[in-house]
Amino acid sequence: MTASDEASSTSSGLIISNTNTIKSFLESASGDPHLPDHLRNTAVSLSSQPSIPYKSLRSLWSASDPSTRSPLSFLFRDSKFLFTSPKPREKSEELKARLRKLEELAERKAYAELVKDITPKKGTDEPFSSYKDQIGFGLHVVVTMFTGYLVGYAAFRALFSHNPVMNAAGGILGLVLAMLVETLLFIIRTSNADERSSATSSTATSKVKKNQ
């Protein structure tokens, strides 16, 4: 194992500052013939660094001659522990795209909440805006036309002494009149809905201009 390999393998552990006391120990360890070559190389490499791994220093101290080495507490007398922040984890592209989408949705929601009082509301009172309204209107037209037919049939029957042809003609006339009345009512309702929608839009526009 080389000095760089050992330093890299222990750099993730506890780190301490390199002091003059530790440098003196490392220099003496680099020339100690009783230490293996890789430990002497480690001592040479660490002596010039501002911070060193605790495990490397402990390995050098443990392998040194007990009769000549300084106490471990003496080496750490002026040294300080150095704490390094972990490297932030990189986000994947999928996560980044999802975060951007969530941020855009949040911005749209915030904008909609901000301008909800000055923007016109979506119209929900339009005629035939649902299948239920369409079916209801169709049934209403059928009932009205049938009623008109019955009224016309009964009126012509009373006027023309039970003449089948005239009675049928009266029923058809009543049906046509009922259909015309229903068409007129539909036009009136549609015009009123358009006027309400235009009034709402103009009010919202004036509010927007006023706020600007």
mmCIF file of N, CA, C and O in Angstrom, residues 101-181:
data_model
loop_
_atom_site.group_PDB
_atom_site.id
_atom_site.type_symbol
_atom_site.label_atom_id
_atom_site.label_comp_id
_atom_site.label_asym_id
_atom_site.label_seq_id
_atom_site.Cartn_x
_atom_site.Cartn_y
_atom_site.Cartn_z
ATOM 1 N N LYS A 101 -41.288 21.175 -12.656
ATOM 2 C CA LYS A 101 -42.724 21.120 -12.926
ATOM 3 C C LYS A 101 -43.520 21.522 -11.699
ATOM 4 O O LYS A 101 -44.500 22.283 -11.795
ATOM 5 N N LEU A 102 -43.112 21.021 -10.531
ATOM 6 C CA LEU A 102 -43.801 21.393 -9.295
ATOM 7 C C LEU A 102 -43.652 22.880 -9.007
ATOM 8 O O LEU A 102 -44.599 23.521 -8.523
ATOM 9 N N GLU A 103 -42.488 23.430 -9.312
ATOM 10 C CA GLU A 103 -42.280 24.861 -9.098
ATOM 11 C C GLU A 103 -43.166 25.688 -10.017
ATOM 12 O O GLU A 103 -43.749 26.697 -9.594
ATOM 13 N N GLU A 104 -43.311 25.256 -11.277
ATOM 14 C CA GLU A 104 -44.182 25.974 -12.206
ATOM 15 C C GLU A 104 -45.639 25.907 -11.755
ATOM 16 O O GLU A 104 -46.367 26.906 -11.820
ATOM 17 N N LEU A 105 -46.074 24.727 -11.285
ATOM 18 C CA LEU A 105 -47.450 24.597 -10.798
ATOM 19 C C LEU A 105 -47.691 25.492 -9.591
ATOM 20 O O LEU A 105 -48.754 26.110 -9.467
ATOM 21 N N ALA A 106 -46.703 25.555 -8.705
ATOM 22 C CA ALA A 106 -46.843 26.409 -7.527
ATOM 23 C C ALA A 106 -46.920 27.880 -7.919
ATOM 24 O O ALA A 106 -47.712 28.649 -7.355
ATOM 25 N N GLU A 107 -46.118 28.288 -8.915
ATOM 26 C CA GLU A 107 -46.152 29.671 -9.373
ATOM 27 C C GLU A 107 -47.503 30.006 -10.027
ATOM 28 O O GLU A 107 -48.061 31.087 -9.806
ATOM 29 N N ARG A 108 -48.024 29.074 -10.822
ATOM 30 C CA ARG A 108 -49.333 29.312 -11.451
ATOM 31 C C ARG A 108 -50.435 29.419 -10.408
ATOM 32 O O ARG A 108 -51.326 30.270 -10.504
ATOM 33 N N LYS A 109 -50.373 28.544 -9.405
ATOM 34 C CA LYS A 109 -51.383 28.582 -8.348
ATOM 35 C C LYS A 109 -51.305 29.885 -7.570
ATOM 36 O O LYS A 109 -52.336 30.495 -7.235
ATOM 37 N N ALA A 110 -50.080 30.324 -7.278
ATOM 38 C CA ALA A 110 -49.912 31.580 -6.552
ATOM 39 C C ALA A 110 -50.406 32.764 -7.388
ATOM 40 O O ALA A 110 -51.038 33.691 -6.863
ATOM 41 N N TYR A 111 -50.125 32.736 -8.694
ATOM 42 C CA TYR A 111 -50.589 33.823 -9.566
ATOM 43 C C TYR A 111 -52.112 33.844 -9.666
ATOM 44 O O TYR A 111 -52.736 34.913 -9.613
ATOM 45 N N ALA A 112 -52.716 32.658 -9.812
ATOM 46 C CA ALA A 112 -54.177 32.581 -9.878
ATOM 47 C C ALA A 112 -54.814 33.087 -8.587
ATOM 48 O O ALA A 112 -55.852 33.748 -8.608
ATOM 49 N N GLU A 113 -54.192 32.771 -7.456
ATOM 50 C CA GLU A 113 -54.707 33.252 -6.168
ATOM 51 C C GLU A 113 -54.563 34.762 -6.060
ATOM 52 O O GLU A 113 -55.397 35.441 -5.456
ATOM 53 N N LEU A 114 -53.508 35.305 -6.676
ATOM 54 C CA LEU A 114 -53.255 36.740 -6.594
ATOM 55 C C LEU A 114 -54.245 37.550 -7.418
ATOM 56 O O LEU A 114 -54.674 38.639 -7.005
ATOM 57 N N VAL A 115 -54.641 37.022 -8.579
ATOM 58 C CA VAL A 115 -55.494 37.790 -9.488
ATOM 59 C C VAL A 115 -56.918 37.259 -9.532
ATOM 60 O O VAL A 115 -57.666 37.598 -10.448
ATOM 61 N N LYS A 116 -57.292 36.464 -8.547
ATOM 62 C CA LYS A 116 -58.634 35.864 -8.597
ATOM 63 C C LYS A 116 -59.737 36.913 -8.472
ATOM 64 O O LYS A 116 -60.865 36.693 -8.929
ATOM 65 N N ASP A 117 -59.424 38.073 -7.841
ATOM 66 C CA ASP A 117 -60.444 39.103 -7.648
ATOM 67 C C ASP A 117 -60.601 40.022 -8.849
ATOM 68 O O ASP A 117 -61.564 40.792 -8.907
ATOM 69 N N ILE A 118 -59.665 39.981 -9.790
ATOM 70 C CA ILE A 118 -59.734 40.908 -10.924
ATOM 71 C C ILE A 118 -59.902 40.198 -12.252
ATOM 72 O O ILE A 118 -60.077 40.848 -13.276
ATOM 73 N N THR A 119 -59.820 38.881 -12.272
ATOM 74 C CA THR A 119 -60.012 38.133 -13.519
ATOM 75 C C THR A 119 -61.444 37.636 -13.600
ATOM 76 O O THR A 119 -62.025 37.242 -12.585
ATOM 77 N N PRO A 120 -62.039 37.647 -14.784
ATOM 78 C CA PRO A 120 -63.428 37.167 -14.908
ATOM 79 C C PRO A 120 -63.514 35.675 -14.662
ATOM 80 O O PRO A 120 -62.638 34.908 -15.042
ATOM 81 N N LYS A 121 -64.559 35.298 -13.972
ATOM 82 C CA LYS A 121 -64.784 33.881 -13.704
ATOM 83 C C LYS A 121 -65.291 33.181 -14.953
ATOM 84 O O LYS A 121 -65.943 33.773 -15.802
ATOM 85 N N LYS A 122 -64.971 31.908 -15.046
ATOM 86 C CA LYS A 122 -65.428 31.119 -16.190
ATOM 87 C C LYS A 122 -66.935 30.969 -16.131
ATOM 88 O O LYS A 122 -67.500 30.630 -15.083
ATOM 89 N N GLY A 123 -67.567 31.241 -17.278
ATOM 90 C CA GLY A 123 -69.012 31.161 -17.294
ATOM 91 C C GLY A 123 -69.524 29.744 -17.144
ATOM 92 O O GLY A 123 -69.090 28.831 -17.828
ATOM 93 N N THR A 124 -70.441 29.582 -16.207
ATOM 94 C CA THR A 124 -71.033 28.268 -15.966
ATOM 95 C C THR A 124 -72.536 28.273 -16.228
ATOM 96 O O THR A 124 -73.190 27.244 -16.050
ATOM 97 N N ASP A 125 -73.087 29.499 -16.603
ATOM 98 C CA ASP A 125 -74.528 29.596 -16.821
ATOM 99 C C ASP A 125 -74.867 29.651 -18.303
ATOM 100 O O ASP A 125 -75.895 30.181 -18.687
ATOM 101 N N GLU A 126 -73.985 29.163 -19.171
ATOM 102 C CA GLU A 126 -74.271 29.139 -20.594
ATOM 103 C C GLU A 126 -75.379 28.136 -20.878
ATOM 104 O O GLU A 126 -75.443 27.075 -20.251
ATOM 105 N N PRO A 127 -76.256 28.456 -21.844
ATOM 106 C CA PRO A 127 -77.329 27.510 -22.176
ATOM 107 C C PRO A 127 -76.771 26.224 -22.775
ATOM 108 O O PRO A 127 -75.837 26.254 -23.572
ATOM 109 N N PHE A 128 -77.366 25.135 -22.376
ATOM 110 C CA PHE A 128 -76.964 23.802 -22.880
ATOM 111 C C PHE A 128 -75.499 23.508 -22.594
ATOM 112 O O PHE A 128 -74.792 22.965 -23.438
ATOM 113 N N SER A 129 -75.018 23.893 -21.415
ATOM 114 C CA SER A 129 -73.627 23.632 -21.053
ATOM 115 C C SER A 129 -73.410 22.202 -20.594
ATOM 116 O O SER A 129 -72.284 21.785 -20.376
ATOM 117 N N SER A 130 -74.483 21.427 -20.453
ATOM 118 C CA SER A 130 -74.355 20.038 -20.023
ATOM 119 C C SER A 130 -75.400 19.197 -20.740
ATOM 120 O O SER A 130 -76.381 19.712 -21.301
ATOM 121 N N TYR A 131 -75.196 17.876 -20.715
ATOM 122 C CA TYR A 131 -76.164 16.967 -21.345
ATOM 123 C C TYR A 131 -77.519 17.033 -20.647
ATOM 124 O O TYR A 131 -78.566 16.880 -21.276
ATOM 125 N N LYS A 132 -77.490 17.284 -19.365
ATOM 126 C CA LYS A 132 -78.740 17.377 -18.613
ATOM 127 C C LYS A 132 -79.587 18.542 -19.114
ATOM 128 O O LYS A 132 -80.816 18.415 -19.287
ATOM 129 N N ASP A 133 -78.953 19.691 -19.376
ATOM 130 C CA ASP A 133 -79.682 20.842 -19.894
ATOM 131 C C ASP A 133 -80.218 20.574 -21.293
ATOM 132 O O ASP A 133 -81.342 20.970 -21.636
ATOM 133 N N GLN A 134 -79.416 19.905 -22.112
ATOM 134 C CA GLN A 134 -79.853 19.612 -23.474
ATOM 135 C C GLN A 134 -81.059 18.669 -23.489
ATOM 136 O O GLN A 134 -82.019 18.885 -24.225
ATOM 137 N N ILE A 135 -80.969 17.627 -22.661
ATOM 138 C CA ILE A 135 -82.091 16.679 -22.602
ATOM 139 C C ILE A 135 -83.340 17.357 -22.052
ATOM 140 O O ILE A 135 -84.465 17.161 -22.541
ATOM 141 N N GLY A 136 -83.155 18.172 -21.011
ATOM 142 C CA GLY A 136 -84.298 18.879 -20.432
ATOM 143 C C GLY A 136 -84.949 19.821 -21.424
ATOM 144 O O GLY A 136 -86.190 19.896 -21.506
ATOM 145 N N PHE A 137 -84.136 20.535 -22.197
ATOM 146 C CA PHE A 137 -84.698 21.445 -23.182
ATOM 147 C C PHE A 137 -85.437 20.690 -24.280
ATOM 148 O O PHE A 137 -86.509 21.111 -24.740
ATOM 149 N N GLY A 138 -84.846 19.568 -24.702
ATOM 150 C CA GLY A 138 -85.518 18.775 -25.736
ATOM 151 C C GLY A 138 -86.869 18.256 -25.276
ATOM 152 O O GLY A 138 -87.871 18.330 -26.020
ATOM 153 N N LEU A 139 -86.934 17.746 -24.047
ATOM 154 C CA LEU A 139 -88.221 17.271 -23.522
ATOM 155 C C LEU A 139 -89.223 18.410 -23.374
ATOM 156 O O LEU A 139 -90.427 18.242 -23.647
ATOM 157 N N HIS A 140 -88.710 19.560 -22.956
ATOM 158 C CA HIS A 140 -89.599 20.723 -22.818
ATOM 159 C C HIS A 140 -90.191 21.125 -24.165
ATOM 160 O O HIS A 140 -91.397 21.454 -24.267
ATOM 161 N N VAL A 141 -89.392 21.113 -25.225
ATOM 162 C CA VAL A 141 -89.881 21.466 -26.562
ATOM 163 C C VAL A 141 -90.922 20.459 -27.037
ATOM 164 O O VAL A 141 -91.977 20.821 -27.601
ATOM 165 N N VAL A 142 -90.650 19.172 -26.801
ATOM 166 C CA VAL A 142 -91.600 18.134 -27.221
ATOM 167 C C VAL A 142 -92.933 18.303 -26.508
ATOM 168 O O VAL A 142 -94.021 18.231 -27.126
ATOM 169 N N VAL A 143 -92.904 18.518 -25.206
ATOM 170 C CA VAL A 143 -94.142 18.700 -24.436
ATOM 171 C C VAL A 143 -94.895 19.938 -24.900
ATOM 172 O O VAL A 143 -96.134 19.927 -25.044
ATOM 173 N N THR A 144 -94.155 21.032 -25.151
ATOM 174 C CA THR A 144 -94.802 22.273 -25.602
ATOM 175 C C THR A 144 -95.462 22.090 -26.964
ATOM 176 O O THR A 144 -96.605 22.538 -27.191
ATOM 177 N N MET A 145 -94.775 21.433 -27.871
ATOM 178 C CA MET A 145 -95.352 21.211 -29.202
ATOM 179 C C MET A 145 -96.555 20.279 -29.130
ATOM 180 O O MET A 145 -97.573 20.501 -29.831
ATOM 181 N N PHE A 146 -96.464 19.256 -28.296
ATOM 182 C CA PHE A 146 -97.605 18.339 -28.159
ATOM 183 C C PHE A 146 -98.807 19.068 -27.552
ATOM 184 O O PHE A 146 -99.964 18.867 -27.982
ATOM 185 N N THR A 147 -98.535 19.926 -26.573
ATOM 186 C CA THR A 147 -99.619 20.708 -25.974
ATOM 187 C C THR A 147 -100.242 21.655 -26.995
ATOM 188 O O THR A 147 -101.479 21.815 -27.055
ATOM 189 N N GLY A 148 -99.390 22.293 -27.803
ATOM 190 C CA GLY A 148 -99.915 23.171 -28.845
ATOM 191 C C GLY A 148 -100.769 22.415 -29.849
ATOM 192 O O GLY A 148 -101.802 22.928 -30.326
ATOM 193 N N TYR A 149 -100.324 21.214 -30.185
ATOM 194 C CA TYR A 149 -101.114 20.404 -31.115
ATOM 195 C C TYR A 149 -102.489 20.080 -30.522
ATOM 196 O O TYR A 149 -103.519 20.178 -31.214
ATOM 197 N N LEU A 150 -102.521 19.675 -29.249
ATOM 198 C CA LEU A 150 -103.791 19.342 -28.613
ATOM 199 C C LEU A 150 -104.715 20.549 -28.532
ATOM 200 O O LEU A 150 -105.935 20.442 -28.777
ATOM 201 N N VAL A 151 -104.134 21.721 -28.182
ATOM 202 C CA VAL A 151 -104.955 22.928 -28.089
ATOM 203 C C VAL A 151 -105.522 23.293 -29.464
ATOM 204 O O VAL A 151 -106.718 23.624 -29.614
ATOM 205 N N GLY A 152 -104.691 23.273 -30.489
ATOM 206 C CA GLY A 152 -105.175 23.592 -31.837
ATOM 207 C C GLY A 152 -106.203 22.580 -32.336
ATOM 208 O O GLY A 152 -107.191 22.957 -32.979
ATOM 209 N N TYR A 153 -105.950 21.319 -32.058
ATOM 210 C CA TYR A 153 -106.903 20.279 -32.475
ATOM 211 C C TYR A 153 -108.251 20.485 -31.809
ATOM 212 O O TYR A 153 -109.306 20.417 -32.466
ATOM 213 N N ALA A 154 -108.234 20.756 -30.486
ATOM 214 C CA ALA A 154 -109.495 20.952 -29.761
ATOM 215 C C ALA A 154 -110.210 22.215 -30.227
ATOM 216 O O ALA A 154 -111.458 22.241 -30.346
ATOM 217 N N ALA A 155 -109.468 23.281 -30.513
ATOM 218 C CA ALA A 155 -110.100 24.529 -30.953
ATOM 219 C C ALA A 155 -110.758 24.365 -32.324
ATOM 220 O O ALA A 155 -111.898 24.805 -32.533
ATOM 221 N N PHE A 156 -110.081 23.762 -33.283
ATOM 222 C CA PHE A 156 -110.670 23.562 -34.614
ATOM 223 C C PHE A 156 -111.795 22.534 -34.593
ATOM 224 O O PHE A 156 -112.724 22.609 -35.420
ATOM 225 N N ARG A 157 -111.710 21.599 -33.674
ATOM 226 C CA ARG A 157 -112.796 20.624 -33.549
ATOM 227 C C ARG A 157 -114.071 21.307 -33.087
ATOM 228 O O ARG A 157 -115.183 20.970 -33.542
ATOM 229 N N ALA A 158 -113.949 22.290 -32.174
ATOM 230 C CA ALA A 158 -115.124 23.026 -31.702
ATOM 231 C C ALA A 158 -115.645 23.982 -32.762
ATOM 232 O O ALA A 158 -116.858 24.247 -32.836
ATOM 233 N N LEU A 159 -114.751 24.515 -33.604
ATOM 234 C CA LEU A 159 -115.158 25.494 -34.601
ATOM 235 C C LEU A 159 -115.744 24.857 -35.860
ATOM 236 O O LEU A 159 -116.651 25.406 -36.493
ATOM 237 N N PHE A 160 -115.222 23.730 -36.297
ATOM 238 C CA PHE A 160 -115.608 23.160 -37.587
ATOM 239 C C PHE A 160 -116.373 21.850 -37.462
ATOM 240 O O PHE A 160 -116.313 20.988 -38.344
ATOM 241 N N SER A 161 -117.073 21.678 -36.374
ATOM 242 C CA SER A 161 -118.035 20.577 -36.208
ATOM 243 C C SER A 161 -117.421 19.212 -36.507
ATOM 244 O O SER A 161 -117.883 18.455 -37.364
ATOM 245 N N HIS A 162 -116.384 18.902 -35.827
ATOM 246 C CA HIS A 162 -115.756 17.575 -35.868
ATOM 247 C C HIS A 162 -115.309 17.166 -37.266
ATOM 248 O O HIS A 162 -115.441 16.023 -37.676
ATOM 249 N N ASN A 163 -114.768 18.120 -38.039
ATOM 250 C CA ASN A 163 -114.208 17.812 -39.356
ATOM 251 C C ASN A 163 -112.783 17.289 -39.155
ATOM 252 O O ASN A 163 -111.915 18.021 -38.679
ATOM 253 N N PRO A 164 -112.517 16.022 -39.510
ATOM 254 C CA PRO A 164 -111.177 15.445 -39.234
ATOM 255 C C PRO A 164 -110.041 16.207 -39.899
ATOM 256 O O PRO A 164 -108.974 16.372 -39.315
ATOM 257 N N VAL A 165 -110.253 16.675 -41.113
ATOM 258 C CA VAL A 165 -109.175 17.381 -41.811
ATOM 259 C C VAL A 165 -108.874 18.705 -41.129
ATOM 260 O O VAL A 165 -107.704 19.073 -40.900
ATOM 261 N N MET A 166 -109.932 19.460 -40.798
ATOM 262 C CA MET A 166 -109.734 20.737 -40.141
ATOM 263 C C MET A 166 -109.182 20.555 -38.732
ATOM 264 O O MET A 166 -108.375 21.372 -38.253
ATOM 265 N N ASN A 167 -109.620 19.494 -38.081
ATOM 266 C CA ASN A 167 -109.094 19.238 -36.742
ATOM 267 C C ASN A 167 -107.583 18.988 -36.792
ATOM 268 O O ASN A 167 -106.814 19.495 -35.963
ATOM 269 N N ALA A 168 -107.152 18.172 -37.763
ATOM 270 C CA ALA A 168 -105.724 17.910 -37.918
ATOM 271 C C ALA A 168 -104.961 19.176 -38.278
ATOM 272 O O ALA A 168 -103.849 19.434 -37.792
ATOM 273 N N ALA A 169 -105.583 20.010 -39.171
ATOM 274 C CA ALA A 169 -104.937 21.268 -39.534
ATOM 275 C C ALA A 169 -104.801 22.178 -38.326
ATOM 276 O O ALA A 169 -103.774 22.865 -38.146
ATOM 277 N N GLY A 170 -105.833 22.204 -37.482
ATOM 278 C CA GLY A 170 -105.756 23.014 -36.261
ATOM 279 C C GLY A 170 -104.661 22.516 -35.330
ATOM 280 O O GLY A 170 -103.949 23.309 -34.699
ATOM 281 N N GLY A 171 -104.524 21.185 -35.238
ATOM 282 C CA GLY A 171 -103.457 20.641 -34.395
ATOM 283 C C GLY A 171 -102.073 21.019 -34.907
ATOM 284 O O GLY A 171 -101.179 21.386 -34.134
ATOM 285 N N ILE A 172 -101.917 20.936 -36.267
ATOM 286 C CA ILE A 172 -100.615 21.306 -36.847
ATOM 287 C C ILE A 172 -100.323 22.791 -36.640
ATOM 288 O O ILE A 172 -99.190 23.192 -36.333
ATOM 289 N N LEU A 173 -101.374 23.613 -36.791
ATOM 290 C CA LEU A 173 -101.191 25.043 -36.571
ATOM 291 C C LEU A 173 -100.797 25.329 -35.124
ATOM 292 O O LEU A 173 -99.904 26.153 -34.860
ATOM 293 N N GLY A 174 -101.450 24.655 -34.194
ATOM 294 C CA GLY A 174 -101.081 24.833 -32.785
ATOM 295 C C GLY A 174 -99.648 24.378 -32.506
ATOM 296 O O GLY A 174 -98.921 24.995 -31.723
ATOM 297 N N LEU A 175 -99.236 23.273 -33.152
ATOM 298 C CA LEU A 175 -97.860 22.774 -32.984
ATOM 299 C C LEU A 175 -96.858 23.798 -33.486
ATOM 300 O O LEU A 175 -95.835 24.068 -32.845
ATOM 301 N N VAL A 176 -97.134 24.423 -34.684
ATOM 302 C CA VAL A 176 -96.218 25.405 -35.255
ATOM 303 C C VAL A 176 -96.139 26.652 -34.368
ATOM 304 O O VAL A 176 -95.047 27.202 -34.121
ATOM 305 N N LEU A 177 -97.297 27.092 -33.870
ATOM 306 C CA LEU A 177 -97.297 28.263 -32.996
ATOM 307 C C LEU A 177 -96.520 27.996 -31.704
ATOM 308 O O LEU A 177 -95.781 28.860 -31.223
ATOM 309 N N ALA A 178 -96.689 26.792 -31.136
ATOM 310 C CA ALA A 178 -95.951 26.440 -29.921
ATOM 311 C C ALA A 178 -94.440 26.416 -30.177
ATOM 312 O O ALA A 178 -93.644 26.865 -29.342
ATOM 313 N N MET A 179 -94.083 25.906 -31.362
ATOM 314 C CA MET A 179 -92.663 25.866 -31.702
ATOM 315 C C MET A 179 -92.108 27.279 -31.879
ATOM 316 O O MET A 179 -90.981 27.581 -31.460
ATOM 317 N N LEU A 180 -92.896 28.177 -32.485
ATOM 318 C CA LEU A 180 -92.437 29.562 -32.652
ATOM 319 C C LEU A 180 -92.285 30.269 -31.301
ATOM 320 O O LEU A 180 -91.324 31.014 -31.081
ATOM 321 N N VAL A 181 -93.247 30.010 -30.405
ATOM 322 C CA VAL A 181 -93.155 30.616 -29.075
ATOM 323 C C VAL A 181 -91.920 30.101 -28.336
ATOM 324 O O VAL A 181 -91.184 30.874 -27.688
#
